[in-house]
Amino acid sequence: MSSAVSLRSARASLAFSCAGHAYAHIFEPIFFIVALVLPGELGLSYEEVLALIIAGKLLYGLLAPLAGWLGDRWSTVGMMAVYFIGLGLSAMGVGLAQGPLSMAVALGFLGMFGSIYHPVGISWLIRNAVDKGKAIGLNGVFGGIGPALAGVVAGGLIALSGWRAAFILPGAVVLGTGLLFLAMLAKGVVVESKADRKPEPAADRGETVRAGIVLSVTMLCAGLVYQATQPSLPKLFEERLGEFGLWAAAGGVTVVYLLAGLTQILAGHLADRLAPKRIYLVAAAIQVPLLLGLAHASGLGLLLVAVLAVSFNMAGIPAENLLLSRYTPAKWRGTAFGLKFVLSFGVSGLGVPLVSLIRGAGGGFETVFTVLAASAALVALAAWQLPAERDRGGVPAAAE
């Protein structure tokens, strides 16, 4: 493959991977905004409406290893095409649902196709990147843009056309992206690559095992913080930001995830130049007092603390992905990222029923965020046990 074609493909992979990351994170927060109006539409309580997405959330994580394995063994770009087309059609299906059962089924398909992105899209991105931390950080910004856009998109479309449009129109955009991706694949702008543009020296077996055990703990706990915070913030803002109701929830979520997502550019840049272990540990430790503050804050102070808490949660993601990449053989990277998301988005998806359970038992958000602060503390303590950083300068790139 010529260097010009390689560079063009790398740029295309970055663009489509960033778009895919935004799409992977936009529909769940759209649902949590829509969930504020669905009780009146479906005749269910707010907690019962939240339960409709649980199966989809579990599939989102639990099917990730299979998606990653198929990307490793079959085709990365083929799986990305399936992702865009399937996600777009599923989102439109949610908007066309006629009752709780059909909505739960459509949300299940949304989770199933959504499970493809993280193991496949991120491993595809890393394979094509030279400054991997920077690329992960930029990609992470788009993961934050998804929830940020969700507030504006859902709030605006609900006001203009009703809750169904909040799923149908974004779903059509994702479907259109999938068709464009297929066209770029046919023209050779997007190509399959099996080797890293900038390989790194392999970790020894002891480091790999130790890092695998530690990261399993940290990814589970950090994922729980993310997964439980996302459904909590719309309701928390609705309750504590005065009398603006739905717009307080939608606007607050937009501000938080847009500002927090931008921190990943700096975090990714630092991860290329400093020890990712140190960045990961510090980001987790700082979340502890912020989450405790979120349990009791109100007014504009609530918005500020929420921005900081989510920012530091997201700041750990580039370092986490870089650590996982460094301690995993390239040919198994998609599968490894799939296993990560079993923890981060599958098992940690229990954060949604956790919020529902705590609120149903009368515990309130004070209890929710105290539990999440304890989870962040566990991340920091476990990250301390990661292998010590050593010189991991790149090795010559494989011929393409």
XYZ file of C-alpha atoms in Angstrom:
400
model
C 0.000 0.000 0.000
C 1.478 3.416 -0.947
C 2.123 5.987 1.761
C -0.414 8.363 0.147
C -3.144 5.724 0.178
C -2.170 4.734 3.721
C -2.421 8.342 4.934
C -5.752 8.859 3.148
C -7.141 5.689 4.691
C -5.843 6.722 8.118
C -7.628 10.073 7.860
C -10.820 8.379 6.704
C -10.636 5.890 9.580
C -10.218 8.754 12.052
C -13.202 10.641 10.588
C -15.558 7.651 10.510
C -14.358 6.389 13.886
C -15.038 9.790 15.469
C -18.505 9.949 13.900
C -19.167 6.388 15.018
C -18.137 7.234 18.577
C -20.575 10.144 18.696
C -23.356 7.884 17.426
C -22.466 5.178 19.962
C -23.145 7.599 22.805
C -26.032 9.708 21.519
C -29.034 7.376 21.667
C -28.845 6.303 25.290
C -28.902 9.890 26.651
C -31.622 10.718 24.116
C -33.623 7.918 25.722
C -33.008 9.334 29.205
C -34.331 12.735 28.059
C -37.303 11.099 26.309
C -37.906 9.049 29.489
C -38.986 12.261 31.208
C -42.069 12.453 28.948
C -42.701 8.736 28.287
C -44.560 8.009 31.565
C -47.484 10.061 30.311
C -47.287 8.437 26.868
C -46.974 4.809 27.987
C -48.846 4.836 31.284
C -45.743 3.746 33.232
C -43.821 5.216 36.145
C -40.461 6.904 35.530
C -38.644 3.940 37.108
C -40.579 1.489 34.876
C -39.659 3.503 31.790
C -35.970 3.355 32.761
C -36.229 -0.442 32.987
C -37.089 -0.655 29.248
C -33.480 0.012 28.280
C -31.815 -2.480 30.650
C -31.710 -5.376 28.142
C -30.292 -3.091 25.467
C -27.630 -1.796 27.850
C -26.577 -5.303 28.797
C -26.372 -6.372 25.139
C -24.353 -3.215 24.436
C -21.604 -4.606 26.642
C -22.097 -8.363 26.621
C -21.934 -8.716 22.822
C -18.828 -6.538 22.505
C -16.317 -9.452 22.713
C -18.072 -11.230 19.832
C -18.021 -8.019 17.797
C -14.326 -7.529 18.568
C -13.530 -11.146 17.683
C -15.344 -10.812 14.351
C -13.380 -7.619 13.675
C -10.112 -9.420 14.451
C -10.916 -12.575 12.502
C -13.199 -11.350 9.692
C -13.080 -7.646 8.824
C -12.804 -4.433 10.832
C -14.265 -2.266 8.090
C -16.983 -4.850 7.405
C -18.059 -4.719 11.037
C -18.072 -0.908 10.950
C -20.444 -1.023 7.966
C -22.760 -3.384 9.872
C -22.560 -1.016 12.855
C -23.652 2.128 10.998
C -26.489 0.462 9.055
C -27.802 -1.590 11.979
C -27.643 1.235 14.509
C -29.460 3.656 12.225
C -32.288 1.215 11.466
C -32.634 0.247 15.144
C -32.894 3.861 16.286
C -35.643 4.459 13.762
C -37.342 1.326 15.110
C -37.374 2.794 18.637
C -39.102 5.899 17.300
C -41.727 3.749 15.566
C -42.407 1.530 18.632
C -46.090 1.246 19.567
C -45.841 0.122 23.189
C -43.474 -0.841 26.033
C -42.697 -4.315 24.627
C -41.881 -3.187 21.089
C -39.834 -0.317 22.506
C -37.825 -2.683 24.721
C -37.186 -4.958 21.703
C -36.076 -2.028 19.524
C -33.820 -0.768 22.324
C -32.390 -4.295 22.511
C -31.441 -4.140 18.812
C -30.006 -0.667 19.416
C -27.779 -2.167 22.106
C -26.840 -5.152 19.939
C -25.607 -3.056 16.997
C -24.193 -0.423 19.342
C -21.981 -3.121 20.891
C -19.891 -3.175 17.701
C -18.391 0.292 17.948
C -16.051 0.265 20.927
C -14.192 -3.004 20.326
C -14.016 -2.511 16.563
C -13.921 1.257 16.064
C -11.316 2.016 18.718
C -9.003 -0.872 17.754
C -9.342 0.292 14.117
C -8.438 3.830 15.190
C -5.370 2.707 17.185
C -4.150 0.527 14.302
C -4.122 3.554 11.983
C -2.764 6.158 14.432
C 0.817 7.322 14.993
C 0.221 9.480 18.107
C -2.166 6.995 19.650
C -3.010 8.894 22.815
C -3.801 12.042 20.827
C -6.014 10.081 18.424
C -7.806 8.375 21.309
C -8.319 11.746 22.992
C -9.745 13.354 19.850
C -11.961 10.329 19.317
C -13.051 10.605 22.940
C -14.208 14.186 22.377
C -16.729 12.864 19.888
C -17.846 10.324 22.481
C -18.613 13.339 24.675
C -20.248 15.240 21.827
C -22.804 12.422 21.509
C -24.341 12.961 24.972
C -23.902 16.736 24.572
C -25.881 16.763 21.314
C -28.435 14.398 22.829
C -29.773 17.090 25.142
C -30.244 19.651 22.362
C -31.474 17.122 19.798
C -33.931 15.393 22.123
C -35.228 18.574 23.744
C -35.643 20.379 20.423
C -37.240 17.509 18.532
C -39.605 16.665 21.394
C -40.769 20.285 21.448
C -41.141 20.498 17.657
C -42.351 17.062 16.607
C -42.772 14.809 19.660
C -40.575 12.138 21.210
C -40.634 9.803 18.188
C -38.706 12.315 16.060
C -35.944 12.295 18.683
C -35.066 8.763 17.529
C -36.220 8.666 13.890
C -34.292 11.678 12.571
C -30.925 10.883 14.248
C -31.386 7.266 13.148
C -31.740 8.425 9.543
C -28.493 10.416 9.860
C -26.628 7.330 11.115
C -28.074 5.238 8.292
C -26.903 7.865 5.794
C -23.407 7.718 7.299
C -23.409 3.958 6.795
C -24.278 4.337 3.129
C -21.482 6.901 2.729
C -19.074 4.501 4.456
C -19.980 1.747 1.984
C -19.357 4.150 -0.899
C -15.917 5.117 0.495
C -15.108 1.429 0.963
C -16.045 0.671 -2.654
C -13.862 3.551 -3.911
C -10.843 2.414 -1.876
C -10.804 5.524 0.335
C -11.420 3.253 3.319
C -9.272 0.101 3.296
C -8.621 -2.844 5.587
C -5.286 -2.860 7.446
C -3.980 -5.695 9.625
C -0.800 -4.016 10.939
C -0.273 -0.947 13.178
C 1.111 2.123 11.449
C 3.282 2.595 14.550
C 3.806 -0.714 16.401
C 5.038 -0.772 20.011
C 7.261 -3.353 21.736
C 5.261 -6.236 23.176
C 4.751 -6.455 26.949
C 6.026 -9.569 28.690
C 3.591 -12.196 29.939
C 3.815 -11.132 33.578
C 2.980 -7.503 32.757
C 0.111 -8.574 30.534
C -1.482 -10.777 33.212
C -1.028 -8.198 35.968
C -2.380 -5.341 33.837
C -5.303 -7.500 32.713
C -6.369 -8.234 36.288
C -5.995 -4.644 37.476
C -7.714 -3.119 34.446
C -10.628 -5.529 34.843
C -11.284 -4.014 38.279
C -10.739 -0.399 37.256
C -12.794 -0.626 34.050
C -15.709 -2.149 35.948
C -15.702 0.530 38.649
C -15.032 3.467 36.304
C -17.738 2.175 33.967
C -20.191 2.040 36.851
C -19.524 5.716 37.594
C -20.129 6.667 33.958
C -23.155 4.431 33.492
C -24.937 5.558 36.653
C -24.112 9.256 36.203
C -25.568 9.460 32.708
C -29.173 8.554 33.606
C -28.959 10.442 36.905
C -28.025 13.884 35.572
C -31.224 14.662 33.573
C -33.441 13.891 36.577
C -31.024 15.567 38.996
C -31.015 18.756 36.907
C -34.797 18.662 36.550
C -35.165 18.447 40.338
C -32.463 20.925 41.394
C -32.172 23.572 38.656
C -35.393 25.385 39.419
C -38.589 25.565 37.423
C -37.273 25.072 33.888
C -38.185 21.374 33.796
C -37.265 19.510 30.611
C -35.128 22.363 29.280
C -33.048 22.431 32.473
C -32.379 18.717 32.051
C -31.617 18.910 28.318
C -29.499 22.076 28.545
C -27.619 20.901 31.623
C -26.718 17.558 30.038
C -25.526 19.344 26.879
C -23.235 21.700 28.801
C -21.786 18.938 30.981
C -20.951 16.435 28.251
C -19.764 19.015 25.708
C -17.286 20.627 28.127
C -16.271 17.310 29.693
C -15.675 15.696 26.309
C -13.167 18.391 25.327
C -10.892 17.432 28.228
C -10.013 14.202 26.440
C -7.883 16.052 23.863
C -5.590 17.296 26.636
C -5.751 13.953 28.460
C -4.826 12.043 25.292
C -1.974 14.453 24.517
C -0.610 13.977 28.045
C -0.949 10.187 27.777
C 1.486 10.212 24.816
C 4.058 12.143 26.859
C 3.553 11.153 30.502
C 2.933 7.817 32.209
C -0.668 6.771 31.362
C -0.783 4.959 34.708
C -0.238 8.230 36.577
C -2.902 10.085 34.567
C -5.376 7.230 35.116
C -4.781 7.134 38.875
C -4.966 10.917 39.397
C -8.143 11.273 37.301
C -9.874 8.621 39.437
C -8.722 10.080 42.750
C -9.976 13.587 41.924
C -13.434 12.204 41.115
C -13.994 11.101 44.706
C -14.575 14.566 46.294
C -16.377 15.768 43.173
C -18.914 12.931 43.262
C -19.457 13.517 46.974
C -20.075 17.176 46.156
C -22.519 16.219 43.425
C -24.568 14.360 46.031
C -25.463 17.632 47.756
C -24.960 20.481 45.254
C -27.764 22.569 43.776
C -28.224 25.561 41.476
C -25.285 26.705 39.347
C -22.896 24.995 41.765
C -24.479 21.692 40.746
C -23.729 22.403 37.084
C -20.083 23.284 37.819
C -19.475 20.206 39.976
C -21.170 17.993 37.380
C -18.907 19.353 34.612
C -15.791 18.664 36.721
C -16.909 15.202 37.860
C -17.749 14.011 34.337
C -14.608 15.711 32.958
C -12.293 13.725 35.208
C -14.240 10.525 34.538
C -13.690 11.078 30.807
C -10.080 12.234 31.276
C -9.166 8.732 32.398
C -10.508 7.100 29.225
C -7.583 7.854 26.827
C -5.066 6.578 29.393
C -7.227 3.501 30.042
C -7.496 2.663 26.334
C -3.785 3.271 25.791
C -2.890 0.992 28.708
C -5.165 -1.753 27.402
C -3.677 -1.405 23.915
C -0.099 -1.575 25.230
C -0.663 -4.767 27.174
C -2.599 -6.591 24.408
C -1.162 -8.247 21.262
C -2.332 -6.352 18.165
C -4.043 -9.409 16.628
C -6.269 -9.744 19.729
C -6.884 -6.033 20.310
C -10.492 -5.981 19.111
C -11.332 -8.947 21.326
C -9.605 -7.273 24.287
C -11.567 -4.061 23.791
C -14.702 -6.189 23.531
C -13.942 -7.775 26.899
C -13.337 -4.296 28.294
C -16.797 -3.207 27.290
C -18.391 -6.250 28.854
C -17.203 -4.626 32.061
C -17.551 -0.950 31.168
C -20.918 -1.091 29.396
C -22.336 -4.546 30.086
C -21.849 -5.368 33.755
C -21.522 -1.661 34.571
C -24.820 -1.173 32.733
C -26.325 -2.343 36.011
C -25.731 1.265 37.047
C -29.147 2.098 35.565
C -31.124 -0.392 37.668
C -28.910 0.635 40.615
C -30.138 4.214 40.268
C -33.712 3.007 39.900
C -33.380 0.672 42.900
C -31.842 3.300 45.196
C -34.434 5.904 44.246
C -37.257 3.382 44.560
C -36.065 2.548 48.070
C -36.118 6.237 49.010
C -32.335 6.687 49.047
C -32.232 9.607 46.619
C -29.318 10.969 44.630
C -27.302 11.588 47.800
C -26.956 7.827 48.196
C -26.370 7.267 44.473
C -23.384 9.600 44.262
C -21.898 8.455 47.555
C -21.811 4.910 46.133
C -20.198 6.238 42.945
C -17.551 8.117 44.947
C -16.605 4.840 46.631
C -16.359 3.214 43.192
C -13.990 5.965 41.967
C -11.828 5.442 45.067
C -11.530 1.747 44.161
C -10.335 2.713 40.676
C -7.532 4.836 42.140
C -6.464 2.140 44.598
C -6.442 -0.587 41.948
C -4.633 1.578 39.355
C -1.770 1.923 41.839
C -1.076 -1.790 41.223
C -0.541 -1.456 37.457
C 2.952 -2.399 36.158
C 5.553 0.359 36.441
C 6.002 2.401 33.282
C 9.135 1.803 31.230
C 10.481 3.039 27.920
C 8.007 1.941 25.272
C 9.393 3.755 22.247
C 7.863 2.687 18.968
C 9.377 0.015 16.773
C 9.570 0.398 12.991
C 6.189 0.176 11.312
C 5.369 -2.974 9.451
C 5.376 -2.783 5.695
C 1.938 -2.306 4.292
